[in-house]
PDB file of C-alpha atoms and ligand atoms in Angstrom:
ATOM      1  CA  MET A 253       0.000   0.000   0.000  1.00 77.00           C
ATOM      2  CA  SER A 254       1.375   3.385  -0.998  1.00 93.00           C
ATOM      3  CA  LEU A 255       0.887   6.670   0.822  1.00 96.00           C
ATOM      4  CA  ASN A 256      -1.886   7.594  -1.607  1.00 96.00           C
ATOM      5  CA  ASP A 257      -3.587   4.201  -1.137  1.00 95.00           C
ATOM      6  CA  ASN A 258      -3.513   4.655   2.633  1.00 96.00           C
ATOM      7  CA  ILE A 259      -4.887   8.174   2.397  1.00 98.00           C
ATOM      8  CA  HIS A 260      -7.538   7.081  -0.078  1.00 97.00           C
ATOM      9  CA  GLN A 261      -9.005   4.461   2.235  1.00 96.00           C
ATOM     10  CA  LEU A 262      -8.918   6.886   5.171  1.00 98.00           C
ATOM     11  CA  ILE A 263     -10.834   9.699   3.462  1.00 98.00           C
ATOM     12  CA  ASN A 264     -12.685   8.216   0.458  1.00 97.00           C
ATOM     13  CA  PRO A 265     -15.173   5.399  -0.174  1.00 96.00           C
ATOM     14  CA  HIS A 266     -13.218   2.402  -1.418  1.00 94.00           C
ATOM     15  CA  PRO A 267     -13.967  -1.168  -2.562  1.00 92.00           C
ATOM     16  CA  LEU A 268     -14.811  -3.677   0.111  1.00 90.00           C
ATOM     17  CA  THR A 269     -12.332  -6.558   0.254  1.00 84.00           C
ATOM     18  CA  ARG A 270     -13.468 -10.027   1.279  1.00 81.00           C
ATOM     19  CA  PRO A 271     -11.445 -12.013   3.849  1.00 70.00           C
ATOM     20  CA  ASP A 272     -10.018 -14.093   0.985  1.00 75.00           C
ATOM     21  CA  GLY A 273      -8.520 -10.945  -0.562  1.00 78.00           C
ATOM     22  CA  THR A 274     -10.940 -10.650  -3.473  1.00 84.00           C
ATOM     23  CA  MET A 275     -13.069  -7.577  -4.147  1.00 88.00           C
ATOM     24  CA  ALA A 276     -16.654  -7.872  -2.944  1.00 90.00           C
ATOM     25  CA  ARG A 277     -19.224  -7.572  -5.775  1.00 92.00           C
ATOM     26  CA  ASP A 278     -22.996  -7.431  -5.870  1.00 92.00           C
ATOM     27  CA  ILE A 279     -25.136  -9.840  -7.911  1.00 91.00           C
ATOM     28  CA  ARG A 280     -24.685  -7.664 -11.006  1.00 92.00           C
ATOM     29  CA  GLY A 281     -20.921  -7.888 -10.673  1.00 92.00           C
ATOM     30  CA  GLN A 282     -20.518  -4.286  -9.549  1.00 93.00           C
ATOM     31  CA  LEU A 283     -17.887  -3.523  -6.918  1.00 93.00           C
ATOM     32  CA  ILE A 284     -19.278  -2.980  -3.441  1.00 93.00           C
ATOM     33  CA  TYR A 285     -17.921   0.151  -1.791  1.00 94.00           C
ATOM     34  CA  GLN A 286     -17.428   0.847   1.885  1.00 94.00           C
ATOM     35  CA  PRO A 287     -17.295   4.335   3.409  1.00 96.00           C
ATOM     36  CA  ALA A 288     -14.009   6.095   4.163  1.00 97.00           C
ATOM     37  CA  LEU A 289     -12.375   4.664   7.296  1.00 97.00           C
ATOM     38  CA  LEU A 290     -12.725   8.046   9.014  1.00 97.00           C
ATOM     39  CA  ASP A 291     -16.461   7.944   8.281  1.00 96.00           C
ATOM     40  CA  GLN A 292     -16.701   4.362   9.564  1.00 95.00           C
ATOM     41  CA  LEU A 293     -15.001   5.530  12.758  1.00 95.00           C
ATOM     42  CA  ALA A 294     -17.375   8.505  12.995  1.00 94.00           C
ATOM     43  CA  THR A 295     -20.317   6.110  12.639  1.00 92.00           C
ATOM     44  CA  ALA A 296     -18.864   3.783  15.276  1.00 91.00           C
ATOM     45  CA  ILE A 297     -18.826   6.635  17.800  1.00 90.00           C
ATOM     46  CA  HIS A 298     -22.618   6.376  17.959  1.00 83.00           C
ATOM     47  CA  THR A 299     -22.832   2.613  17.548  1.00 77.00           C
ATOM     48  CA  LYS A 300     -22.427  -0.013  20.198  1.00 60.00           C
ATOM     49  CA  GLY A 301     -19.763  -2.606  19.410  1.00 48.00           C
ATOM     50  CA  ARG A 302     -21.076  -5.957  18.269  1.00 45.00           C
ATOM     51  CA  ASP A 303     -20.011  -7.562  21.546  1.00 44.00           C
ATOM     52  CA  GLY A 304     -21.499  -4.712  23.545  1.00 43.00           C
ATOM     53  CA  ALA A 305     -18.116  -4.200  25.165  1.00 45.00           C
ATOM     54  CA  ALA A 306     -17.083  -1.186  23.126  1.00 44.00           C
ATOM     55  CA  THR A 307     -19.282   1.099  25.192  1.00 44.00           C
ATOM     56  CA  SER A 308     -17.393   1.337  28.425  1.00 48.00           C
ATOM     57  CA  GLU A 309     -20.167   2.836  30.548  1.00 52.00           C
ATOM     58  CA  PRO A 310     -23.682   1.410  30.636  1.00 55.00           C
ATOM     59  CA  GLY A 311     -26.326   3.842  29.453  1.00 56.00           C
ATOM     60  CA  VAL A 312     -23.855   6.087  27.639  1.00 58.00           C
ATOM     61  CA  PRO A 313     -24.828   6.114  23.951  1.00 68.00           C
ATOM     62  CA  ILE A 314     -21.288   6.901  22.852  1.00 74.00           C
ATOM     63  CA  ASN A 315     -18.646   4.377  21.948  1.00 84.00           C
ATOM     64  CA  THR A 316     -15.916   5.867  24.113  1.00 87.00           C
ATOM     65  CA  ARG A 317     -13.176   3.787  22.470  1.00 87.00           C
ATOM     66  CA  ALA A 318     -14.164   5.205  19.082  1.00 92.00           C
ATOM     67  CA  ILE A 319     -14.237   8.822  20.285  1.00 93.00           C
ATOM     68  CA  ASP A 320     -10.909   8.306  22.071  1.00 94.00           C
ATOM     69  CA  LEU A 321      -9.357   6.931  18.880  1.00 96.00           C
ATOM     70  CA  TRP A 322     -10.754   9.830  16.848  1.00 97.00           C
ATOM     71  CA  ARG A 323      -9.135  12.298  19.267  1.00 97.00           C
ATOM     72  CA  GLU A 324      -5.825  10.411  19.175  1.00 97.00           C
ATOM     73  CA  LEU A 325      -5.792  10.400  15.370  1.00 98.00           C
ATOM     74  CA  ASP A 326      -6.696  14.078  15.300  1.00 98.00           C
ATOM     75  CA  THR A 327      -3.856  14.929  17.696  1.00 98.00           C
ATOM     76  CA  ASP A 328      -1.381  12.739  15.809  1.00 97.00           C
ATOM     77  CA  ALA A 329      -2.332  14.278  12.447  1.00 98.00           C
ATOM     78  CA  ARG A 330      -2.011  17.825  13.779  1.00 98.00           C
ATOM     79  CA  ASN A 331       1.392  17.062  15.304  1.00 97.00           C
ATOM     80  CA  GLU A 332       2.578  15.580  12.003  1.00 97.00           C
ATOM     81  CA  GLU A 333       1.218  18.526  10.076  1.00 97.00           C
ATOM     82  CA  HIS A 334       2.840  21.000  12.451  1.00 97.00           C
ATOM     83  CA  GLU A 335       6.202  19.307  11.977  1.00 95.00           C
ATOM     84  CA  ARG A 336       5.687  19.161   8.227  1.00 95.00           C
ATOM     85  CA  THR A 337       4.414  22.691   7.545  1.00 95.00           C
ATOM     86  CA  GLY A 338       4.397  24.633  10.803  1.00 95.00           C
ATOM     87  CA  SER A 339       0.601  24.813  10.602  1.00 93.00           C
ATOM     88  CA  MET A 340      -2.129  22.515  11.899  1.00 92.00           C
ATOM     89  CA  THR A 341      -5.330  24.128  10.663  1.00 94.00           C
ATOM     90  CA  GLY A 342      -8.243  22.281   9.100  1.00 96.00           C
ATOM     91  CA  THR A 343     -10.198  19.142   9.866  1.00 97.00           C
ATOM     92  CA  LEU A 344      -8.603  15.753  10.403  1.00 97.00           C
ATOM     93  CA  GLY A 345      -9.716  14.680   6.916  1.00 97.00           C
ATOM     94  CA  SER A 346      -8.415  17.806   5.210  1.00 97.00           C
ATOM     95  CA  ILE A 347      -5.021  17.541   6.937  1.00 98.00           C
ATOM     96  CA  ILE A 348      -4.638  13.929   5.766  1.00 98.00           C
ATOM     97  CA  GLU A 349      -5.778  14.915   2.262  1.00 97.00           C
ATOM     98  CA  ARG A 350      -2.993  17.522   2.060  1.00 97.00           C
ATOM     99  CA  TRP A 351      -0.442  14.765   2.585  1.00 97.00           C
ATOM    100  CA  THR A 352      -1.131  13.492  -0.945  1.00 97.00           C
ATOM    101  CA  ARG A 353       0.759  16.580  -2.177  1.00 96.00           C
ATOM    102  CA  GLU A 354       3.874  16.170  -0.005  1.00 96.00           C
ATOM    103  CA  PRO A 355       6.758  16.488  -2.514  1.00 95.00           C
ATOM    104  CA  ARG A 356       9.662  15.349  -0.294  1.00 96.00           C
ATOM    105  CA  GLU A 357      10.390  11.646  -0.579  1.00 95.00           C
ATOM    106  CA  ASN A 358      11.575  11.091   2.988  1.00 95.00           C
ATOM    107  CA  HIS A 359       8.448  12.821   4.275  1.00 96.00           C
ATOM    108  CA  GLN A 360       6.324  10.657   1.989  1.00 96.00           C
ATOM    109  CA  ASP A 361       7.902   7.527   3.477  1.00 96.00           C
ATOM    110  CA  HIS A 362       7.238   8.740   6.991  1.00 96.00           C
ATOM    111  CA  LEU A 363       3.635   9.691   6.216  1.00 97.00           C
ATOM    112  CA  GLU A 364       3.103   6.314   4.559  1.00 96.00           C
ATOM    113  CA  HIS A 365       3.847   4.678   7.925  1.00 96.00           C
ATOM    114  CA  VAL A 366       1.712   7.199   9.806  1.00 97.00           C
ATOM    115  CA  THR A 367      -1.311   6.689   7.567  1.00 97.00           C
ATOM    116  CA  LEU A 368      -0.966   2.902   7.510  1.00 95.00           C
ATOM    117  CA  ASP A 369      -0.897   2.951  11.299  1.00 94.00           C
ATOM    118  CA  MET A 370      -4.015   5.150  11.366  1.00 97.00           C
ATOM    119  CA  ALA A 371      -5.863   2.786   9.034  1.00 95.00           C
ATOM    120  CA  ASP A 372      -4.840  -0.246  11.104  1.00 91.00           C
ATOM    121  CA  ARG A 373      -5.958   1.369  14.344  1.00 93.00           C
ATOM    122  CA  ILE A 374      -9.391   2.135  12.890  1.00 94.00           C
ATOM    123  CA  LYS A 375      -9.740  -1.370  11.417  1.00 89.00           C
ATOM    124  CA  ASN A 376      -8.760  -2.955  14.740  1.00 85.00           C
ATOM    125  CA  LEU A 377     -11.429  -0.968  16.519  1.00 88.00           C
ATOM    126  CA  LEU A 378     -14.094  -1.753  13.929  1.00 86.00           C
ATOM    127  CA  GLU A 379     -13.220  -5.449  13.760  1.00 78.00           C
ATOM    128  CA  PRO A 380     -11.849  -6.596  17.101  1.00 69.00           C
ATOM    129  CA  ALA A 381     -10.108  -9.966  17.051  1.00 65.00           C
ATOM    130  CA  PRO A 382     -12.764 -12.686  17.339  1.00 70.00           C
ATOM    131  CA  ARG A 383     -13.431 -13.833  20.831  1.00 76.00           C
ATOM    132  CA  ARG A 384     -12.538 -17.329  21.870  1.00 84.00           C
ATOM    133  CA  ARG A 385     -15.064 -20.101  21.369  1.00 86.00           C
ATOM    134  CA  LYS A 386     -16.405 -21.531  24.601  1.00 87.00           C
ATOM    135  CA  LEU A 387     -16.319 -25.313  24.933  1.00 86.00           C
ATOM    136  CA  ARG A 388     -18.990 -27.172  26.872  1.00 84.00           C
ATOM    137  CA  GLN A 389     -16.920 -29.880  28.456  1.00 86.00           C
ATOM    138  CA  PRO A 390     -14.820 -30.269  31.597  1.00 88.00           C
ATOM    139  CA  CYS A 391     -11.125 -29.436  31.474  1.00 88.00           C
ATOM    140  CA  PRO A 392      -9.201 -32.701  30.894  1.00 86.00           C
ATOM    141  CA  SER A 393      -6.520 -31.419  33.251  1.00 87.00           C
ATOM    142  CA  CYS A 394      -8.342 -30.044  36.309  1.00 91.00           C
ATOM    143  CA  GLY A 395     -11.869 -31.343  35.695  1.00 90.00           C
ATOM    144  CA  GLU A 396     -13.492 -27.928  36.108  1.00 92.00           C
ATOM    145  CA  HIS A 397     -16.415 -26.858  33.943  1.00 92.00           C
ATOM    146  CA  TRP A 398     -16.641 -23.225  34.895  1.00 92.00           C
ATOM    147  CA  THR A 399     -14.699 -20.121  35.738  1.00 90.00           C
ATOM    148  CA  LEU A 400     -15.796 -16.621  36.729  1.00 85.00           C
ATOM    149  CA  ASN A 401     -15.260 -13.862  34.198  1.00 76.00           C
ATOM    150  CA  GLY A 402     -14.292 -10.256  35.016  1.00 69.00           C
ATOM    151  CA  GLU A 403     -17.902  -9.396  35.803  1.00 68.00           C
ATOM    152  CA  GLY A 404     -18.304 -12.276  38.239  1.00 77.00           C
ATOM    153  CA  ASP A 405     -20.436 -14.333  35.845  1.00 81.00           C
ATOM    154  CA  ARG A 406     -19.924 -18.053  35.460  1.00 87.00           C
ATOM    155  CA  GLU A 407     -18.730 -19.183  32.039  1.00 88.00           C
ATOM    156  CA  PRO A 408     -17.064 -22.273  30.580  1.00 90.00           C
ATOM    157  CA  CYS A 409     -13.381 -22.391  31.575  1.00 91.00           C
ATOM    158  CA  LEU A 410     -12.315 -24.264  28.451  1.00 90.00           C
ATOM    159  CA  THR A 411     -12.045 -22.098  25.326  1.00 90.00           C
ATOM    160  CA  ALA A 412     -10.657 -22.571  21.841  1.00 89.00           C
ATOM    161  CA  GLY A 413      -8.821 -19.978  19.750  1.00 88.00           C
ATOM    162  CA  THR A 414     -10.446 -20.526  16.369  1.00 85.00           C
ATOM    163  CA  HIS A 415      -9.373 -17.401  14.485  1.00 81.00           C
ATOM    164  CA  ASP A 416      -6.130 -15.651  13.670  1.00 77.00           C
ATOM    165  CA  PRO A 417      -5.733 -12.075  14.892  1.00 69.00           C
ATOM    166  CA  ASP A 418      -6.640 -10.865  11.400  1.00 66.00           C
ATOM    167  CA  GLY A 419     -10.005 -12.624  11.665  1.00 70.00           C
ATOM    168  CA  LEU A 420      -9.337 -15.616   9.428  1.00 76.00           C
ATOM    169  CA  LEU A 421     -10.817 -18.907  10.608  1.00 81.00           C
ATOM    170  CA  ARG A 422      -8.114 -21.439  11.356  1.00 83.00           C
ATOM    171  CA  HIS A 423      -8.218 -25.081  10.381  1.00 83.00           C
ATOM    172  CA  PRO A 424      -9.454 -27.083  13.400  1.00 77.00           C
ATOM    173  CA  HIS A 425      -6.018 -28.700  13.708  1.00 80.00           C
ATOM    174  CA  ASP A 426      -4.568 -25.229  14.293  1.00 84.00           C
ATOM    175  CA  TYR A 427      -6.916 -24.304  17.127  1.00 85.00           C
ATOM    176  CA  ASP A 428      -5.438 -23.772  20.538  1.00 88.00           C
ATOM    177  CA  VAL A 429      -7.357 -24.678  23.671  1.00 90.00           C
ATOM    178  CA  THR A 430      -6.791 -23.187  27.098  1.00 90.00           C
ATOM    179  CA  CYS A 431      -8.351 -23.657  30.506  1.00 90.00           C
ATOM    180  CA  ALA A 432      -8.987 -20.438  32.418  1.00 89.00           C
ATOM    181  CA  ALA A 433      -9.332 -22.391  35.669  1.00 90.00           C
ATOM    182  CA  CYS A 434      -5.954 -24.139  35.763  1.00 91.00           C
ATOM    183  CA  GLY A 435      -4.031 -22.537  32.895  1.00 90.00           C
ATOM    184  CA  ALA A 436      -3.520 -25.764  30.938  1.00 89.00           C
ATOM    185  CA  GLN A 437      -2.964 -25.336  27.188  1.00 89.00           C
ATOM    186  CA  TRP A 438      -3.180 -27.656  24.224  1.00 88.00           C
ATOM    187  CA  SER A 439      -2.314 -27.200  20.584  1.00 86.00           C
ATOM    188  CA  GLY A 440      -1.213 -29.248  17.606  1.00 80.00           C
ATOM    189  CA  GLU A 441      -1.015 -33.001  18.167  1.00 77.00           C
ATOM    190  CA  ALA A 442      -1.983 -32.790  21.819  1.00 76.00           C
ATOM    191  CA  LEU A 443      -5.246 -31.115  20.905  1.00 78.00           C
ATOM    192  CA  SER A 444      -6.978 -34.127  19.416  1.00 70.00           C
ATOM    193  CA  ASP A 445      -5.527 -36.445  22.073  1.00 62.00           C
ATOM    194  CA  VAL A 446      -6.722 -34.424  25.013  1.00 62.00           C
ATOM    195  CA  VAL A 447      -9.844 -32.595  23.989  1.00 59.00           C
ATOM    196  CA  HIS A 448     -12.501 -34.526  22.158  1.00 59.00           C
ATOM    197  CA  GLY A 449     -14.935 -32.622  20.013  1.00 51.00           C
ATOM    198  CA  ILE A 450     -12.460 -30.143  18.612  1.00 49.00           C
ATOM    199  CA  SER A 451     -11.396 -31.808  15.398  1.00 41.00           C
ATOM    200  CA  ALA A 452     -14.228 -34.343  15.431  1.00 41.00           C
ATOM    201  CA  PRO A 453     -17.468 -33.376  13.725  1.00 38.00           C
ATOM    202  CA  GLN A 454     -19.375 -33.024  17.021  1.00 39.00           C
ATOM    203  CA  ARG A 455     -19.905 -29.338  16.499  1.00 42.00           C
ATOM    204  CA  ASP A 456     -22.506 -29.287  19.283  1.00 42.00           C
ATOM    205  CA  ALA A 457     -19.638 -29.573  21.724  1.00 42.00           C
ATOM    206  CA  MET A 458     -18.890 -25.977  20.833  1.00 48.00           C
ATOM    207  CA  ASP A 459     -20.774 -22.808  21.356  1.00 48.00           C
ATOM    208  CA  MET A 460     -19.861 -19.535  19.719  1.00 45.00           C
ATOM    209  CA  ALA A 461     -18.850 -16.990  22.301  1.00 42.00           C
ATOM    210  CA  GLY A 462     -21.306 -14.172  22.689  1.00 40.00           C
TER     211      GLY A 462
HETATM  212 ZN1   ZN B 669      -8.283 -26.830  33.812  1.00 55.85          ZN
END
């Protein structure tokens, strides 16, 4: 991704990419566009996260993580712009747009990193890493079924990591299983030996988190 690519996805509508890397298309074969990342972040400020956890205070209709990120990006952009030109006027979007006309190569390289980082931070907020899948079976190591989560609620102690951090579903053989009660971990070969129902087709042994 070049500096202009990074800037483009931050401030302009751009084609939606599927997890397999291909461009999303509608039934007529037309490209499907998604809003500018800055606009997706602006929308997220007034939208509860899909796991409900993004809103840090109950009853507050603002996604505080999204507004915090917006402020961080705004501050970062103004600091960059002040270093670059001695000025920091304009909106966040207009400052970033001006970076497309930076003539100095070393500045372009720097801004390429800055804008890539901005895009990644927004994407991470919009698509948090998938939560772990809860398994409905006792831990083969300690025999426990349950553990208490941060809110004091009982939940299965045995969970499987089924996705990579970038959201791609792993092959069942590449899952990792951990027990929150005793800290035991399994992966690779040990997985199928110790925990039944992971690579076997008994999908009812699993329950999607949330
Ligand atoms: Zn255990």
